[in-house]
Amino acid sequence: AQSVAQPEDQVNVAEGNPLTVKCTYSVSGNPYLFWYVQYPNRGLQFLLKYITGDNLVKGSYGFEAEFNKSQTSFHLKKPSALVSDSALYFCAVRGNNRLAFGKGNQVVVIP
Amino acid sequence: DTGVSQDPRHKITKRGQNVTFRCDPISEHNRLYWYRQTLGQGPEFLTYFQNEAQLEKSRLLSDRFSAERPKGSFSTLEIQRTEQGDSAMYLCATSAAEAFFGQGTRLTVV
């Protein structure tokens, strides 16, 4: 069965500094990978996806993610974090007709 | 706004009562999913529909849970005889290349 691991519970970063949120995955076949963001008491908002093609994927709000097949990783990155980026971030992998999510990373951007 | 709407946004119910949630998906999306999210966890798959056919149900979905999607349009998720362990956020999503989620229904069973 497909699965995702997000090893850090919380990521703290100063405003203006680079932000990285880590994700590793396990799936049979070609990986379809996603990042979502969730604000308090809200649903999930799609940020970006990797289906095929370039290993560096660009998404919404200045986020990007790097797919690394040999390390089975799909880390989310942003060059310069904003206070408004403070939220819960989920990595997901598609398999067996559904998404499997990690437990999420709380990102706190410190002004 | 993803185009997926859920109603109600919040529901507080007494243990043992029945509750029903509704999801209105993006009209051109054939697949509709229900997920459940508890505090501190990522969403967990419950069930999905291809048009009006319910194709798979998770083991998380006990006999007290039932979902329908009449005519392949909106969907409902009903929980009978609610228990405190049912307290969670229930998320609906429809899918193209990526899944679009509704705002969720937060259920609190007291």
Short mmCIF file of C-alpha atoms in Angstrom, two decimals:
data_model
loop_
_atom_site.label_atom_id
_atom_site.label_comp_id
_atom_site.label_asym_id
_atom_site.label_seq_id
_atom_site.Cartn_x
_atom_site.Cartn_y
_atom_site.Cartn_z
CA ALA A 1 0.00 0.00 0.00
CA GLN A 2 1.11 3.53 -0.66
CA SER A 3 2.30 5.73 2.19
CA VAL A 4 3.92 9.04 2.96
CA ALA A 5 6.18 10.07 5.83
CA GLN A 6 6.59 13.61 7.05
CA PRO A 7 9.29 13.27 9.70
CA GLU A 8 8.99 16.64 11.41
CA ASP A 9 5.95 17.67 13.44
CA GLN A 10 6.74 21.37 13.29
CA VAL A 11 9.01 23.57 11.23
CA ASN A 12 9.95 26.99 12.55
CA VAL A 13 11.48 29.53 10.22
CA ALA A 14 12.15 33.26 10.36
CA GLU A 15 10.28 35.46 7.92
CA GLY A 16 12.34 35.94 4.77
CA ASN A 17 14.35 32.77 5.27
CA PRO A 18 14.05 29.68 3.04
CA LEU A 19 11.41 27.16 4.03
CA THR A 20 11.70 23.40 3.51
CA VAL A 21 9.11 20.80 4.48
CA LYS A 22 10.25 17.21 4.06
CA CYS A 23 8.34 14.27 2.60
CA THR A 24 9.27 10.74 1.63
CA TYR A 25 6.94 8.31 -0.07
CA SER A 26 6.38 4.66 -0.83
CA VAL A 27 4.23 3.47 -3.74
CA SER A 28 4.14 0.76 -6.37
CA GLY A 29 4.63 2.04 -9.88
CA ASN A 30 5.09 5.63 -10.94
CA PRO A 31 4.51 8.11 -8.13
CA TYR A 32 1.84 10.79 -8.37
CA LEU A 33 2.70 13.23 -5.59
CA PHE A 34 0.92 16.23 -4.15
CA TRP A 35 1.27 18.98 -1.58
CA TYR A 36 -1.70 20.58 0.14
CA VAL A 37 -1.97 23.36 2.71
CA GLN A 38 -4.61 23.63 5.42
CA TYR A 39 -5.54 26.69 7.46
CA PRO A 40 -7.43 26.33 10.78
CA ASN A 41 -10.91 24.82 10.40
CA ARG A 42 -10.63 24.82 6.62
CA GLY A 43 -10.35 22.22 3.92
CA LEU A 44 -7.20 21.40 2.03
CA GLN A 45 -5.91 23.71 -0.67
CA PHE A 46 -3.91 22.26 -3.54
CA LEU A 47 -0.37 23.68 -3.90
CA LEU A 48 1.34 21.57 -6.52
CA LYS A 49 1.72 18.10 -8.01
CA TYR A 50 4.28 15.87 -9.65
CA ILE A 51 2.99 13.49 -12.29
CA THR A 52 5.84 13.27 -14.75
CA GLY A 53 8.45 15.51 -16.34
CA ASP A 54 10.79 17.98 -14.64
CA ASN A 55 11.89 17.06 -11.15
CA LEU A 56 11.39 20.64 -9.97
CA VAL A 57 7.70 21.48 -9.84
CA LYS A 58 6.42 25.01 -9.37
CA GLY A 59 3.11 25.67 -7.68
CA SER A 60 0.93 28.28 -6.05
CA TYR A 61 2.04 31.15 -3.78
CA GLY A 62 5.73 30.81 -4.70
CA PHE A 63 6.05 27.21 -3.52
CA GLU A 64 8.00 24.58 -5.39
CA ALA A 65 8.89 20.96 -4.77
CA GLU A 66 11.75 18.75 -5.82
CA PHE A 67 11.08 15.15 -6.82
CA ASN A 68 13.99 12.78 -6.14
CA LYS A 69 13.32 9.25 -7.32
CA SER A 70 16.45 7.69 -5.86
CA GLN A 71 15.69 9.09 -2.40
CA THR A 72 11.90 8.65 -2.82
CA SER A 73 11.47 12.21 -1.62
CA PHE A 74 9.29 15.14 -2.58
CA HIS A 75 10.33 18.08 -0.39
CA LEU A 76 8.37 21.32 -0.47
CA LYS A 77 10.34 24.55 -0.65
CA LYS A 78 9.88 28.28 -0.68
CA PRO A 79 12.82 30.65 -1.11
CA SER A 80 11.51 33.35 1.23
CA ALA A 81 8.87 32.51 3.84
CA LEU A 82 6.03 34.88 4.74
CA VAL A 83 4.15 35.06 8.05
CA SER A 84 1.03 34.18 6.07
CA ASP A 85 2.63 30.84 5.13
CA SER A 86 2.06 29.67 8.70
CA ALA A 87 -0.26 26.68 8.30
CA LEU A 88 -0.44 22.89 8.21
CA TYR A 89 1.16 21.24 5.18
CA PHE A 90 0.35 17.76 3.90
CA CYS A 91 2.20 15.60 1.45
CA ALA A 92 0.16 12.95 -0.37
CA VAL A 93 0.72 10.11 -2.82
CA ARG A 94 -1.91 8.63 -5.12
CA GLY A 95 -2.36 4.89 -5.28
CA ASN A 96 -5.27 2.43 -5.46
CA ASN A 97 -7.65 5.19 -6.54
CA ARG A 98 -7.14 7.35 -3.47
CA LEU A 99 -4.71 9.72 -1.79
CA ALA A 100 -2.62 8.63 1.16
CA PHE A 101 -1.57 11.56 3.32
CA GLY A 102 1.22 12.12 5.75
CA LYS A 103 0.41 13.33 9.25
CA GLY A 104 1.24 16.88 8.31
CA ASN A 105 3.79 19.49 9.27
CA GLN A 106 2.90 22.62 11.19
CA VAL A 107 4.88 25.49 9.72
CA VAL A 108 5.41 28.52 11.92
CA VAL A 109 6.93 31.59 10.30
CA ILE A 110 8.32 33.94 12.92
CA PRO A 111 8.13 37.66 12.17
CA ASP B 1 -12.92 28.52 -3.32
CA THR B 2 -12.32 25.09 -4.89
CA GLY B 3 -15.85 24.71 -6.24
CA VAL B 4 -16.63 21.86 -3.85
CA SER B 5 -19.12 22.82 -1.17
CA GLN B 6 -20.05 20.98 2.00
CA ASP B 7 -22.96 21.49 4.33
CA PRO B 8 -23.11 21.99 7.24
CA ARG B 9 -19.72 23.42 8.18
CA HIS B 10 -20.19 22.48 11.82
CA LYS B 11 -22.43 19.95 13.53
CA ILE B 12 -22.77 19.27 17.22
CA THR B 13 -24.85 16.24 18.09
CA LYS B 14 -25.60 14.08 21.07
CA ARG B 15 -24.26 10.57 21.20
CA GLY B 16 -26.68 8.13 19.65
CA GLN B 17 -28.21 10.60 17.20
CA ASN B 18 -28.02 10.27 13.42
CA VAL B 19 -26.33 12.93 11.30
CA THR B 20 -26.14 13.52 7.56
CA PHE B 21 -23.63 15.62 5.65
CA ARG B 22 -23.88 16.82 2.08
CA CYS B 23 -21.25 17.45 -0.57
CA ASP B 24 -21.82 19.29 -3.84
CA PRO B 25 -18.91 18.54 -6.17
CA ILE B 26 -17.48 20.23 -9.21
CA SER B 27 -20.03 19.21 -11.82
CA GLU B 28 -17.66 17.85 -14.46
CA HIS B 29 -15.74 15.60 -12.06
CA ASN B 30 -16.87 11.98 -12.09
CA ARG B 31 -15.01 10.86 -9.00
CA LEU B 32 -16.06 11.91 -5.52
CA TYR B 33 -14.26 10.99 -2.31
CA TRP B 34 -14.96 11.15 1.40
CA TYR B 35 -12.09 11.45 3.87
CA ARG B 36 -12.03 11.77 7.65
CA GLN B 37 -9.48 13.87 9.50
CA THR B 38 -8.91 13.68 13.25
CA LEU B 39 -6.85 16.13 15.26
CA GLY B 40 -3.16 15.93 14.53
CA GLN B 41 -3.58 13.52 11.63
CA GLY B 42 -3.78 13.69 7.89
CA PRO B 43 -7.02 12.84 6.09
CA GLU B 44 -7.90 9.15 5.88
CA PHE B 45 -9.78 7.64 2.98
CA LEU B 46 -13.35 6.51 3.69
CA THR B 47 -15.01 5.82 0.35
CA TYR B 48 -15.27 6.93 -3.25
CA PHE B 49 -17.75 7.08 -6.10
CA GLN B 50 -17.35 6.92 -9.84
CA ASN B 51 -20.49 8.72 -10.96
CA GLU B 52 -23.28 7.11 -8.89
CA ALA B 53 -21.43 3.84 -8.20
CA GLN B 54 -19.74 3.44 -4.84
CA LEU B 55 -16.60 1.55 -5.81
CA GLU B 56 -14.74 1.11 -2.56
CA LYS B 57 -15.21 1.50 1.17
CA SER B 58 -12.45 1.66 3.75
CA ARG B 59 -12.40 -0.63 6.77
CA LEU B 60 -12.75 2.63 8.73
CA LEU B 61 -16.32 2.83 7.45
CA SER B 62 -18.31 0.78 9.94
CA ASP B 63 -21.86 -0.42 9.38
CA ARG B 64 -23.09 2.79 11.00
CA PHE B 65 -21.78 4.80 8.06
CA SER B 66 -23.47 4.97 4.69
CA ALA B 67 -22.78 7.14 1.67
CA GLU B 68 -24.81 7.77 -1.45
CA ARG B 69 -24.42 9.70 -4.66
CA PRO B 70 -27.75 9.62 -6.45
CA LYS B 71 -27.56 10.38 -10.16
CA GLY B 72 -23.85 10.98 -9.88
CA SER B 73 -24.28 14.52 -8.60
CA PHE B 74 -24.21 15.53 -4.93
CA SER B 75 -23.29 13.03 -2.25
CA THR B 76 -24.43 12.41 1.31
CA LEU B 77 -22.64 10.75 4.18
CA GLU B 78 -24.82 9.50 7.03
CA ILE B 79 -23.65 8.34 10.42
CA GLN B 80 -26.16 6.44 12.51
CA ARG B 81 -26.03 6.13 16.29
CA THR B 82 -23.09 8.52 16.57
CA GLU B 83 -20.31 7.80 19.04
CA GLN B 84 -17.77 10.17 20.56
CA GLY B 85 -15.07 8.57 18.42
CA ASP B 86 -16.87 9.84 15.33
CA SER B 87 -15.88 13.39 16.22
CA ALA B 88 -13.70 14.55 13.34
CA MET B 89 -13.57 16.71 10.24
CA TYR B 90 -15.29 15.02 7.29
CA LEU B 91 -13.87 16.13 3.96
CA CYS B 92 -15.31 15.69 0.51
CA ALA B 93 -13.14 15.88 -2.59
CA THR B 94 -13.61 15.58 -6.31
CA SER B 95 -10.84 14.63 -8.63
CA ALA B 96 -9.34 15.47 -11.94
CA ALA B 97 -5.56 15.28 -12.08
CA GLU B 98 -5.55 16.54 -8.52
CA ALA B 99 -8.18 16.39 -5.81
CA PHE B 100 -10.20 19.49 -4.94
CA PHE B 101 -11.42 19.52 -1.36
CA GLY B 102 -14.41 21.15 0.20
CA GLN B 103 -14.16 23.14 3.43
CA GLY B 104 -15.20 20.13 5.45
CA THR B 105 -17.85 19.41 8.06
CA ARG B 106 -16.60 19.40 11.61
CA LEU B 107 -18.59 16.93 13.69
CA THR B 108 -18.57 17.06 17.47
CA VAL B 109 -20.36 14.28 19.32
CA VAL B 110 -21.13 15.13 22.94
#
